Coordinates of C-alpha atoms in Angstrom, one line a residue:
Chain H
M91 CA -100.7 210.0 165.9
K92 CA -100.3 206.3 166.4
N93 CA -98.0 204.1 164.4
Q94 CA -99.5 201.2 162.5
N95 CA -98.0 198.2 161.0
I96 CA -98.1 198.4 157.2
L97 CA -99.3 194.8 157.0
D98 CA -102.5 195.7 158.8
K99 CA -103.5 197.8 155.8
V100 CA -102.8 195.5 152.9
K101 CA -104.9 192.5 152.2
P102 CA -103.4 190.8 149.2
K103 CA -105.5 188.3 147.4
F104 CA -102.9 186.9 145.1
F105 CA -99.3 186.0 145.9
K106 CA -99.9 186.8 149.5
E107 CA -96.4 186.1 150.8
H108 CA -94.8 188.0 148.0
Q109 CA -96.9 191.1 148.5
E110 CA -96.5 191.0 152.3
S111 CA -92.7 190.6 152.1
I112 CA -92.4 193.6 149.7
Y113 CA -94.4 195.8 152.1
Q114 CA -92.4 194.4 155.0
A115 CA -89.3 195.4 153.1
L116 CA -90.5 199.0 153.0
E117 CA -91.0 198.8 156.8
D118 CA -87.4 197.5 157.2
K119 CA -86.2 200.7 155.6
H120 CA -87.6 202.4 158.8
T121 CA -90.8 203.8 157.3
T122 CA -94.0 203.7 159.1
I123 CA -97.6 204.1 158.1
E124 CA -99.4 206.4 160.5
S125 CA -103.1 206.3 160.9
I126 CA -104.8 208.9 158.9
E127 CA -107.8 209.8 161.2
D128 CA -106.1 212.1 163.6
E129 CA -103.5 214.5 162.3
D130 CA -103.2 213.7 158.7
P131 CA -106.7 214.1 157.3
L132 CA -105.4 214.7 153.8
N133 CA -103.7 211.4 153.8
T134 CA -100.4 212.7 152.6
K135 CA -98.6 209.5 153.6
M136 CA -99.3 206.7 151.3
V137 CA -97.8 203.7 149.5
L138 CA -98.1 204.1 145.8
N139 CA -97.9 201.2 143.4
M140 CA -96.5 202.2 140.0
G141 CA -96.6 199.5 137.4
P142 CA -96.0 196.8 136.4
Q143 CA -97.8 198.0 133.4
H144 CA -97.4 201.7 133.6
P145 CA -96.6 203.4 130.3
A146 CA -93.6 205.1 131.8
T147 CA -92.0 202.0 133.3
H148 CA -90.4 200.9 130.0
G149 CA -91.7 197.3 130.2
V150 CA -93.0 195.5 133.2
L151 CA -91.4 197.2 136.1
R152 CA -93.2 197.6 139.4
L153 CA -92.2 200.4 141.8
I154 CA -93.6 200.6 145.3
L155 CA -93.2 204.1 146.5
Q156 CA -93.6 205.3 150.1
L157 CA -94.8 208.8 149.7
N158 CA -95.0 211.8 152.0
G159 CA -97.1 214.2 149.9
E160 CA -95.2 214.4 146.7
V161 CA -91.8 213.4 148.0
I162 CA -90.7 209.8 147.8
E163 CA -89.4 208.6 151.1
K164 CA -88.5 205.0 150.3
T165 CA -88.6 202.9 147.1
K166 CA -88.8 199.2 146.5
V167 CA -88.4 197.8 143.0
D168 CA -90.2 194.6 142.2
I169 CA -89.0 192.9 139.1
G170 CA -89.6 189.4 137.9
Y171 CA -92.7 189.8 135.8
L172 CA -90.8 189.0 132.6
H173 CA -88.6 186.3 134.0
R174 CA -88.2 183.6 131.2
G175 CA -85.4 181.7 132.7
V176 CA -83.0 182.4 129.8
E177 CA -80.0 181.1 131.7
K178 CA -81.8 177.8 132.3
I179 CA -82.7 177.6 128.6
A180 CA -79.0 178.2 127.7
E181 CA -78.0 175.1 129.7
N182 CA -80.3 173.0 127.4
K183 CA -79.3 174.4 124.1
T184 CA -76.2 174.4 122.0
Y185 CA -74.2 177.7 121.9
Q186 CA -75.4 178.6 118.4
E187 CA -79.0 177.6 119.2
F188 CA -79.0 180.1 122.1
M189 CA -78.2 183.0 119.8
P190 CA -81.8 184.0 119.0
Y191 CA -82.6 184.1 122.7
T192 CA -79.9 186.8 123.2
D193 CA -81.7 189.0 120.7
R194 CA -84.7 189.0 123.0
M195 CA -82.9 190.1 126.1
D196 CA -81.9 193.7 125.3
Y197 CA -84.3 193.8 122.4
L198 CA -83.3 197.4 121.6
S199 CA -79.8 196.4 120.5
P200 CA -79.9 192.8 119.5
Y201 CA -76.6 193.0 117.6
S202 CA -74.5 193.8 120.7
N203 CA -76.0 190.8 122.5
N204 CA -75.1 188.5 119.6
V205 CA -71.6 189.7 119.5
A206 CA -71.3 189.4 123.3
L207 CA -72.3 185.7 123.2
C208 CA -70.1 184.9 120.2
T209 CA -67.0 186.5 121.6
A210 CA -67.5 184.7 124.9
V211 CA -67.8 181.3 123.1
E212 CA -64.9 182.1 120.8
K213 CA -62.8 182.9 123.8
I214 CA -63.6 179.6 125.7
A215 CA -63.3 177.4 122.6
N216 CA -60.3 179.2 121.0
V217 CA -62.0 180.1 117.7
E218 CA -60.2 182.5 115.4
V219 CA -62.3 185.1 113.8
P220 CA -61.4 186.6 110.4
E221 CA -60.5 190.2 110.3
R222 CA -63.4 191.3 108.1
A223 CA -65.9 189.7 110.5
H224 CA -64.5 191.8 113.3
Y225 CA -65.1 195.0 111.5
I226 CA -68.6 194.0 110.4
R227 CA -69.3 193.2 114.0
M228 CA -68.0 196.5 115.2
I229 CA -70.2 198.4 112.6
G230 CA -73.2 196.3 113.7
C231 CA -72.5 197.0 117.4
E232 CA -72.2 200.7 116.9
L233 CA -75.3 200.9 114.8
A234 CA -77.1 199.0 117.6
R235 CA -75.8 201.4 120.1
I236 CA -77.2 204.3 118.1
S237 CA -80.5 202.5 117.7
S238 CA -80.7 201.8 121.4
H239 CA -79.8 205.4 122.4
L240 CA -82.3 206.8 119.9
L241 CA -85.1 204.9 121.6
W242 CA -83.8 206.1 124.9
L243 CA -83.7 209.7 123.6
G244 CA -87.2 209.5 122.2
T245 CA -88.8 208.0 125.3
M246 CA -86.9 210.0 127.8
V247 CA -87.8 213.3 126.1
M248 CA -91.3 212.0 125.9
D249 CA -91.3 211.3 129.6
A250 CA -90.2 214.9 130.1
G251 CA -93.2 216.1 128.1
A252 CA -92.2 216.4 124.4
I253 CA -94.1 214.0 122.2
S254 CA -93.1 214.7 118.7
F255 CA -89.4 214.0 119.5
F256 CA -90.3 210.4 119.7
I257 CA -91.4 210.4 116.1
W258 CA -88.2 212.0 114.9
T259 CA -85.9 209.5 116.7
F260 CA -88.1 206.7 115.3
R261 CA -87.6 208.0 111.8
E262 CA -83.9 207.6 112.3
R263 CA -84.3 204.2 113.8
E264 CA -86.3 203.2 110.8
K265 CA -83.3 203.8 108.6
L266 CA -81.2 201.6 111.0
Y267 CA -83.8 198.9 110.7
D268 CA -83.5 199.1 106.9
I269 CA -79.7 198.7 107.2
F270 CA -80.1 195.7 109.5
D271 CA -82.6 194.2 107.1
N272 CA -80.0 194.5 104.3
L273 CA -77.2 193.3 106.6
G274 CA -78.7 190.3 108.3
G275 CA -82.0 189.7 106.7
H276 CA -84.1 190.8 109.8
R277 CA -85.2 194.2 110.9
F278 CA -85.5 193.6 114.6
T279 CA -84.0 190.4 116.0
I280 CA -81.1 190.1 113.7
S281 CA -79.0 187.1 115.0
H282 CA -76.4 188.0 112.4
S283 CA -73.3 186.9 114.4
R284 CA -72.2 183.3 114.1
I285 CA -69.6 181.6 116.3
G286 CA -66.4 182.1 114.3
G287 CA -67.6 185.1 112.3
V288 CA -70.9 186.5 110.9
A289 CA -73.6 184.9 108.9
N290 CA -73.1 186.7 105.6
D291 CA -71.0 189.4 104.1
M292 CA -72.1 193.0 103.7
T293 CA -73.4 193.8 100.3
D294 CA -72.4 197.0 98.4
D295 CA -75.9 198.2 98.9
C296 CA -75.6 197.8 102.6
I297 CA -72.3 199.7 102.7
A298 CA -73.9 202.5 100.7
M299 CA -76.8 202.7 103.1
I300 CA -74.5 202.9 106.1
K301 CA -72.4 205.6 104.4
E302 CA -75.6 207.5 103.7
F303 CA -76.6 207.2 107.3
V304 CA -73.3 208.3 108.8
N305 CA -73.4 211.3 106.5
T306 CA -76.9 212.5 107.4
F307 CA -77.2 211.4 111.0
P308 CA -74.7 214.0 112.5
Q309 CA -76.9 216.8 111.2
E310 CA -79.9 215.3 112.9
L311 CA -78.0 215.0 116.2
K312 CA -76.9 218.7 115.8
D313 CA -80.6 219.7 115.3
W314 CA -81.6 217.8 118.4
H315 CA -78.8 219.4 120.4
G316 CA -80.1 222.7 119.2
L317 CA -83.6 221.9 120.3
L318 CA -82.8 220.4 123.7
D319 CA -79.6 221.9 125.1
R320 CA -81.1 225.3 125.8
N321 CA -84.7 224.2 126.3
R322 CA -85.9 225.6 129.6
I323 CA -88.4 222.9 130.3
F324 CA -86.0 220.1 129.4
I325 CA -83.2 221.5 131.5
D326 CA -85.4 222.2 134.5
R327 CA -86.8 218.7 134.4
N328 CA -83.4 217.0 134.2
E329 CA -80.8 219.2 136.0
N330 CA -80.2 217.9 139.5
V331 CA -82.7 215.2 139.1
G332 CA -81.9 211.7 140.1
V333 CA -78.4 212.5 141.1
L334 CA -76.0 209.6 141.4
H335 CA -73.0 211.0 143.2
T336 CA -69.5 210.1 142.0
E337 CA -68.7 208.4 145.4
D338 CA -71.8 206.3 145.2
A339 CA -71.7 205.2 141.6
L340 CA -69.1 202.5 142.0
E341 CA -70.4 201.5 145.3
Y342 CA -73.9 200.8 143.9
G343 CA -72.4 199.2 140.8
A344 CA -73.8 201.5 138.2
A345 CA -73.1 200.4 134.6
G346 CA -72.5 202.0 131.2
P347 CA -73.6 205.6 130.5
S348 CA -75.0 205.9 134.1
L349 CA -71.6 205.2 135.5
R350 CA -69.8 207.4 133.0
A351 CA -72.2 210.3 133.8
S352 CA -71.0 210.1 137.4
G353 CA -67.4 210.5 136.5
Y354 CA -65.8 207.1 135.8
A355 CA -64.5 206.5 132.3
Y356 CA -65.2 202.8 132.6
D357 CA -65.7 201.5 129.1
I358 CA -65.0 197.8 128.2
R359 CA -64.0 198.9 124.7
K360 CA -61.0 200.7 126.2
I361 CA -60.2 198.5 129.2
E362 CA -60.5 195.1 127.7
P363 CA -60.7 195.8 124.0
Y364 CA -62.5 193.1 122.0
A365 CA -63.0 192.8 118.2
R366 CA -60.7 195.6 116.8
Y367 CA -61.6 198.4 119.1
D368 CA -57.9 198.9 119.9
E369 CA -57.4 199.9 116.3
V370 CA -59.9 202.7 116.1
E371 CA -59.8 206.1 117.7
F372 CA -62.7 207.2 119.9
E373 CA -63.3 209.1 123.2
V374 CA -65.1 207.9 126.2
P375 CA -67.6 210.7 127.1
T376 CA -67.7 211.4 130.8
R377 CA -69.5 213.9 133.0
L378 CA -69.2 214.6 136.7
E379 CA -72.6 215.8 137.7
G380 CA -74.3 212.4 137.8
D381 CA -77.7 213.8 137.2
N382 CA -80.2 213.1 134.4
L383 CA -78.9 215.9 132.3
A384 CA -75.3 214.5 132.5
R385 CA -76.6 211.1 131.4
Y386 CA -78.3 212.8 128.4
Y387 CA -75.0 214.5 127.4
V388 CA -73.0 211.3 127.8
R389 CA -75.4 209.3 125.5
M390 CA -75.6 212.1 122.9
E391 CA -71.8 212.2 122.7
E392 CA -71.6 208.4 122.6
M393 CA -73.7 208.5 119.4
H394 CA -71.2 211.0 117.9
E395 CA -68.4 208.6 118.9
S396 CA -70.2 205.7 117.4
I397 CA -70.5 207.5 114.0
R398 CA -66.8 208.2 114.3
I399 CA -66.0 204.5 114.9
I400 CA -68.3 203.4 112.0
R401 CA -66.5 205.8 109.6
Q402 CA -63.1 204.4 110.6
C403 CA -64.4 200.8 110.3
L404 CA -65.7 201.5 106.8
D405 CA -62.3 202.9 105.8
K406 CA -60.4 200.0 107.2
L407 CA -62.8 197.2 106.2
P408 CA -60.5 194.5 104.9
K409 CA -61.3 192.0 102.1
G410 CA -61.5 188.4 102.9
P411 CA -63.7 185.7 104.4
V412 CA -66.3 186.5 107.1
R413 CA -66.3 183.2 108.9
T414 CA -63.6 180.8 110.0
D415 CA -63.2 178.0 107.5
N416 CA -62.7 175.4 110.2
A417 CA -65.8 173.3 109.8
K418 CA -65.5 171.9 113.4
Q419 CA -65.9 175.4 114.8
A420 CA -68.3 177.2 112.6
Y421 CA -71.2 176.7 110.3
P422 CA -70.3 176.2 106.6
S423 CA -71.7 178.7 104.1
K424 CA -75.1 177.8 102.6
D425 CA -73.5 177.2 99.2
E426 CA -71.4 174.4 100.7
V427 CA -74.4 172.9 102.4
Y428 CA -76.5 172.8 99.3
Y429 CA -73.9 171.6 96.9
S430 CA -71.5 169.3 98.9
M431 CA -72.0 166.3 101.1
E432 CA -69.3 167.4 103.6
G433 CA -70.9 170.7 103.9
M434 CA -74.2 169.1 104.7
I435 CA -72.7 166.8 107.3
H436 CA -70.8 169.7 109.0
D437 CA -74.0 171.8 109.0
F438 CA -75.8 168.9 110.6
M439 CA -73.0 168.3 113.2
M440 CA -73.0 172.0 114.1
T441 CA -76.8 172.1 114.6
D442 CA -76.9 168.8 116.4
T443 CA -73.9 168.9 118.7
G444 CA -72.4 172.3 118.1
I445 CA -69.1 173.5 119.2
C446 CA -67.6 171.8 122.3
P447 CA -65.3 173.8 124.5
P448 CA -62.8 171.9 126.6
E449 CA -64.1 170.2 129.7
G450 CA -63.8 172.2 132.9
A451 CA -63.0 175.5 131.1
E452 CA -64.5 178.7 132.4
C453 CA -64.5 182.1 130.8
Y454 CA -66.0 185.5 131.1
H455 CA -66.2 187.9 128.3
A456 CA -67.9 191.3 128.4
V457 CA -68.7 193.8 125.7
E458 CA -69.8 197.4 126.2
G459 CA -73.5 197.2 125.4
P460 CA -75.5 200.4 125.1
K461 CA -76.8 199.8 128.6
G462 CA -73.4 199.0 130.1
E463 CA -71.3 196.0 130.7
L464 CA -72.8 193.0 129.0
G465 CA -70.9 189.9 130.1
Y466 CA -71.2 186.2 129.6
Y467 CA -69.7 183.7 132.0
I468 CA -69.6 180.2 130.6
K469 CA -68.6 177.1 132.4
S470 CA -68.2 174.1 130.1
D471 CA -68.5 170.3 130.8
G472 CA -67.0 169.4 127.5
T473 CA -70.4 168.9 125.7
G474 CA -72.1 171.2 123.2
H475 CA -74.2 172.8 125.9
P476 CA -72.9 175.2 128.5
W477 CA -72.9 173.7 132.0
R478 CA -73.6 177.2 133.4
M479 CA -74.1 180.4 131.6
K480 CA -74.4 183.6 133.6
I481 CA -75.3 186.8 131.9
K482 CA -74.3 190.1 133.6
T483 CA -76.4 192.9 132.2
G484 CA -76.3 196.7 132.5
S485 CA -80.0 197.1 133.1
F486 CA -80.0 194.9 136.2
A487 CA -77.2 196.9 137.7
N488 CA -78.9 200.2 136.8
L489 CA -82.3 199.2 138.2
Q490 CA -80.6 198.5 141.5
I491 CA -79.4 202.1 141.6
L492 CA -82.9 203.2 140.9
E493 CA -84.0 201.8 144.2
N494 CA -81.4 204.1 145.9
V495 CA -81.6 207.1 143.6
L496 CA -85.3 207.7 143.9
D497 CA -85.4 208.2 147.6
G498 CA -86.0 211.9 148.3
E499 CA -87.1 212.8 144.8
M500 CA -90.4 214.1 143.7
V501 CA -93.0 211.6 142.5
A502 CA -93.4 213.5 139.2
D503 CA -89.7 213.0 138.5
T504 CA -89.9 209.2 138.8
V505 CA -90.7 208.7 135.1
V506 CA -87.9 211.0 134.0
I507 CA -85.4 209.2 136.2
I508 CA -86.4 205.8 135.0
G509 CA -86.1 207.1 131.4
G510 CA -82.7 208.5 132.2
L511 CA -81.4 205.2 133.4
D512 CA -82.7 203.5 130.3
P513 CA -83.5 200.1 131.7
V514 CA -84.8 197.3 129.5
M515 CA -86.7 194.8 131.4
G516 CA -86.0 192.0 129.0
E517 CA -82.3 192.4 130.0
A518 CA -82.9 192.9 133.7
D519 CA -85.3 189.9 134.1
K520 CA -83.5 187.7 131.5
Chain T
M68 CA -49.5 173.9 135.1
A69 CA -47.6 177.1 135.5
L70 CA -49.7 180.2 135.5
E71 CA -49.1 183.0 133.1
L72 CA -50.3 185.8 135.2
S73 CA -49.9 189.5 134.4
E74 CA -47.7 191.4 136.8
K75 CA -50.7 193.1 138.5
H76 CA -52.6 189.8 138.9
Q77 CA -49.5 188.2 140.4
E78 CA -49.1 191.1 142.8
V79 CA -52.7 190.8 144.0
I80 CA -52.4 187.0 144.4
D81 CA -49.2 187.3 146.3
K82 CA -50.7 189.8 148.6
L83 CA -53.8 187.8 149.1
S84 CA -52.0 184.5 149.9
E85 CA -49.7 186.3 152.3
A86 CA -52.5 188.0 154.2
F87 CA -54.8 184.9 154.3
P88 CA -52.5 181.8 154.3
D89 CA -55.3 179.6 155.9
S90 CA -58.1 180.7 153.7
F91 CA -56.4 180.9 150.3
I92 CA -56.8 177.6 148.5
E93 CA -55.6 178.1 144.9
A94 CA -55.3 180.5 142.0
Y95 CA -55.9 179.2 138.5
Q96 CA -56.4 180.5 135.0
S97 CA -59.0 179.5 132.4
S98 CA -59.3 181.0 128.9
G99 CA -57.2 183.9 130.1
D100 CA -59.3 184.8 133.1
T101 CA -57.9 184.6 136.6
F102 CA -59.8 182.8 139.3
V103 CA -58.9 182.6 143.0
R104 CA -60.6 180.0 145.2
V105 CA -60.9 180.7 148.9
E106 CA -62.5 179.3 152.0
A107 CA -66.2 180.4 152.3
D108 CA -66.0 181.5 156.0
A109 CA -63.4 184.2 155.3
I110 CA -65.1 185.7 152.3
V111 CA -66.0 189.1 153.9
D112 CA -62.5 189.6 155.2
I113 CA -61.0 188.7 151.8
C114 CA -63.4 190.9 149.9
S115 CA -62.7 193.9 152.2
F116 CA -59.0 193.2 151.8
L117 CA -59.3 193.1 148.1
K118 CA -61.3 196.3 148.0
K119 CA -59.1 198.3 150.4
E120 CA -55.6 197.0 149.6
C121 CA -55.9 195.9 146.0
H122 CA -58.3 198.6 144.7
F123 CA -61.1 196.3 143.6
S124 CA -63.6 199.0 144.1
Y125 CA -66.1 197.8 141.5
L126 CA -68.1 194.6 142.1
G127 CA -69.5 193.7 138.7
D128 CA -71.5 190.7 139.7
V129 CA -72.1 187.8 142.1
F130 CA -73.4 184.6 140.7
G131 CA -73.8 181.0 141.6
A132 CA -73.2 177.7 139.9
D133 CA -74.4 174.2 140.6
N134 CA -71.9 171.3 140.4
F135 CA -74.6 168.8 141.1
T136 CA -72.8 165.5 141.6
S137 CA -69.7 167.0 143.3
K138 CA -69.4 166.9 147.1
Q139 CA -68.9 170.7 147.1
R140 CA -72.1 171.2 145.3
F141 CA -72.6 175.0 145.0
E142 CA -70.2 177.7 143.9
V143 CA -70.5 181.4 144.5
V144 CA -68.3 183.6 142.2
Y145 CA -67.5 187.2 142.8
N146 CA -66.6 189.2 139.7
M147 CA -64.6 192.3 140.6
V148 CA -62.8 194.9 138.7
S149 CA -60.0 197.2 139.7
L150 CA -60.3 200.5 137.8
K151 CA -56.9 201.6 138.9
D152 CA -55.0 198.6 137.6
Q153 CA -57.7 197.8 134.9
I154 CA -57.8 194.1 135.8
R155 CA -60.6 191.7 136.5
L156 CA -60.5 189.0 139.2
F157 CA -62.9 186.2 140.0
V158 CA -63.1 185.0 143.6
K159 CA -64.8 181.7 144.0
V160 CA -66.0 179.7 147.0
H161 CA -67.5 176.3 147.2
L162 CA -70.5 175.4 149.4
E163 CA -71.9 172.1 150.6
E164 CA -75.2 170.8 149.4
S165 CA -77.0 170.6 152.8
N166 CA -77.6 174.1 154.2
P167 CA -75.5 176.3 151.8
V168 CA -74.9 179.5 153.8
I169 CA -72.3 182.2 153.3
Q170 CA -71.8 185.7 154.7
S171 CA -73.1 188.6 152.6
V172 CA -70.6 191.1 151.2
T173 CA -73.2 193.9 151.0
G174 CA -71.2 195.5 153.8
V175 CA -68.2 195.7 151.5
W176 CA -69.9 196.7 148.2
K177 CA -73.5 197.9 148.2
S178 CA -73.9 196.6 144.7
A179 CA -73.8 193.0 146.0
N180 CA -77.4 193.5 147.3
W181 CA -79.4 192.4 144.2
P182 CA -76.9 189.9 142.8
E183 CA -76.9 188.0 146.1
R184 CA -80.7 188.0 146.1
E185 CA -80.6 186.5 142.7
V186 CA -78.2 183.8 143.8
Y187 CA -80.6 183.1 146.7
D188 CA -83.6 183.0 144.5
M189 CA -82.1 180.8 141.8
F190 CA -80.0 178.4 144.0
G191 CA -81.3 178.7 147.5
I192 CA -78.0 179.8 148.9
Q193 CA -78.5 181.9 152.1
F194 CA -76.5 185.0 152.7
T195 CA -76.2 185.9 156.4
G196 CA -76.2 189.6 157.2
H197 CA -77.9 190.6 154.0
P198 CA -80.3 193.6 154.6
D199 CA -83.1 192.4 152.4
M200 CA -83.0 188.6 151.8
R201 CA -86.1 188.3 149.6
R202 CA -86.5 186.5 146.3
I203 CA -86.0 188.8 143.4
F204 CA -87.5 187.2 140.3
M205 CA -89.8 184.5 141.6
P206 CA -92.7 185.2 143.9
Q207 CA -92.0 184.7 147.6
D208 CA -94.6 181.9 147.6
F209 CA -92.5 179.8 145.2
D210 CA -91.0 176.8 146.9
Y211 CA -88.3 175.8 144.5
Y212 CA -84.9 177.0 143.2
P213 CA -85.1 177.1 139.4
M214 CA -81.4 177.1 138.5
R215 CA -80.6 174.0 140.4
K216 CA -79.9 171.1 138.1
E217 CA -82.7 168.9 139.4
F218 CA -85.3 171.6 138.6
P219 CA -86.9 170.5 135.3
L220 CA -86.7 172.7 132.3
L221 CA -90.5 172.8 131.8
G222 CA -91.1 173.7 135.4
I223 CA -93.2 172.0 138.0
P224 CA -97.0 172.0 137.2
G225 CA -99.0 173.8 139.8
S226 CA -96.0 175.4 141.5
I227 CA -97.1 178.9 140.9
E228 CA -100.6 180.0 141.9
L229 CA -102.6 181.5 139.1
P230 CA -105.1 184.3 139.6
N231 CA -108.7 183.3 140.1
T232 CA -110.6 184.0 136.9
T233 CA -114.1 183.7 138.2
P234 CA -115.5 187.1 139.1
D235 CA -116.2 188.1 142.7
T236 CA -119.8 187.4 143.6
E237 CA -119.9 189.8 146.5

């Protein structure tokens, strides 16, 4: 059998250099394509392109798999199909103007993204946030975590073969959407956080809806546990699949539940507590196996913990303002804008110039998003626009592991492993 | 300005300045975060020292910044976390405008692989010794570096080839 260069076989018509360099990268990982005529008449060695628009790739993710029969020998991940240059846009917008863009990054949990940006700006510009706003933000973040994990659960179980599950998790997400609708006025891209607090207070209706949800949701979770935990097909498809060993997890930079399923209790809420996470009690679920099943258990337990956090927040929810009353730092309320001249001027100033952190200041602030560490690095030049904003996201880190975890797995398990890592391409591509 | 470092940060900075007296430039704080600026040519040694001696086993991110008018135009920042001491440290290097090159730290942490590719893709900073120095978001055929300050917000017309929409006549 004679060895052949992989580039002899591909004749890309579009983005020539790009395609060639990707295939060359497969070569660099010591793979070879051997000619099929002589000893491999069944053509078991092949390069398989999966995506970018494959239903199981959770967005536009392209995988280039070097297969030997059904076993994946090498993987290359090609992202960039969704790249919108969000960081570049951030440099040309005021901090508050950039808020709706964060919703569209991890679009499954917009609330956490809003809070992440706000807390970073508040840190660099020294803005005090009222107590009540902190608790509202925590409730929003935990609801967003549940919402994101529910979508992961539905799609991951669907990737493993069960379709109806998807509908049930979406029924629960629908309730969350209703809550967000009541809370911030939007169902999907909420943008409810404001620098210095939140846009508006929770209504009694909203609190009642949240209470209703935290009372009914644990039973749903229990039912799902009952369905999946001893399900032969589910276990067989997930146990020992996509194993990320404990010693590799840190090395490859895994984030969020994927890191915790490999044995590290790394949770920003515990290590660098933001909002009022140091005043509520919760556990950081951890597993040692590092396989897909471990990631399933970690996320399921995280939803339990989220419910626990929300309950404590509702108990502790203090009375008071929801936004700082310093008009140089935050938007005035709409009442002030409509009925007072100062309010209107401040509103105009906030929209036009926005908040200006001190010149030369730098800061990094991360929150624990559903996908992992979600951090904003801001460098200010003293104007209302960030000089540089770098967003560190969990999905980007987890997709990088995917490139390493897939090697040696079966091609049929690819979709389950992608589902288990729960990447969102909007967040990875930014 | 006197630094208000935590005990653990102080310990790390003392160790680092002792071990690398020539390469250590300064330590400073901004908004409560601790930054260390070092010489670019010693980055691999410093990173392996930080990983082995100071327990910074988790590299969160590597990112670049563009100072544009400054002589030291580019910055590369390493964001690392010590899970043992539960502290975060930023190591920063400055690079010149013409031919910005720095050694890759993929040998120290494997997680540096993609973030370094991102810095290369967005700023054109080359990493020597990187196992797979391709662009990550933009196509390989793209000639510009989008996060540089001189790159226009609306892009450069015609810089990306679009697929041919006329059907093949063969």
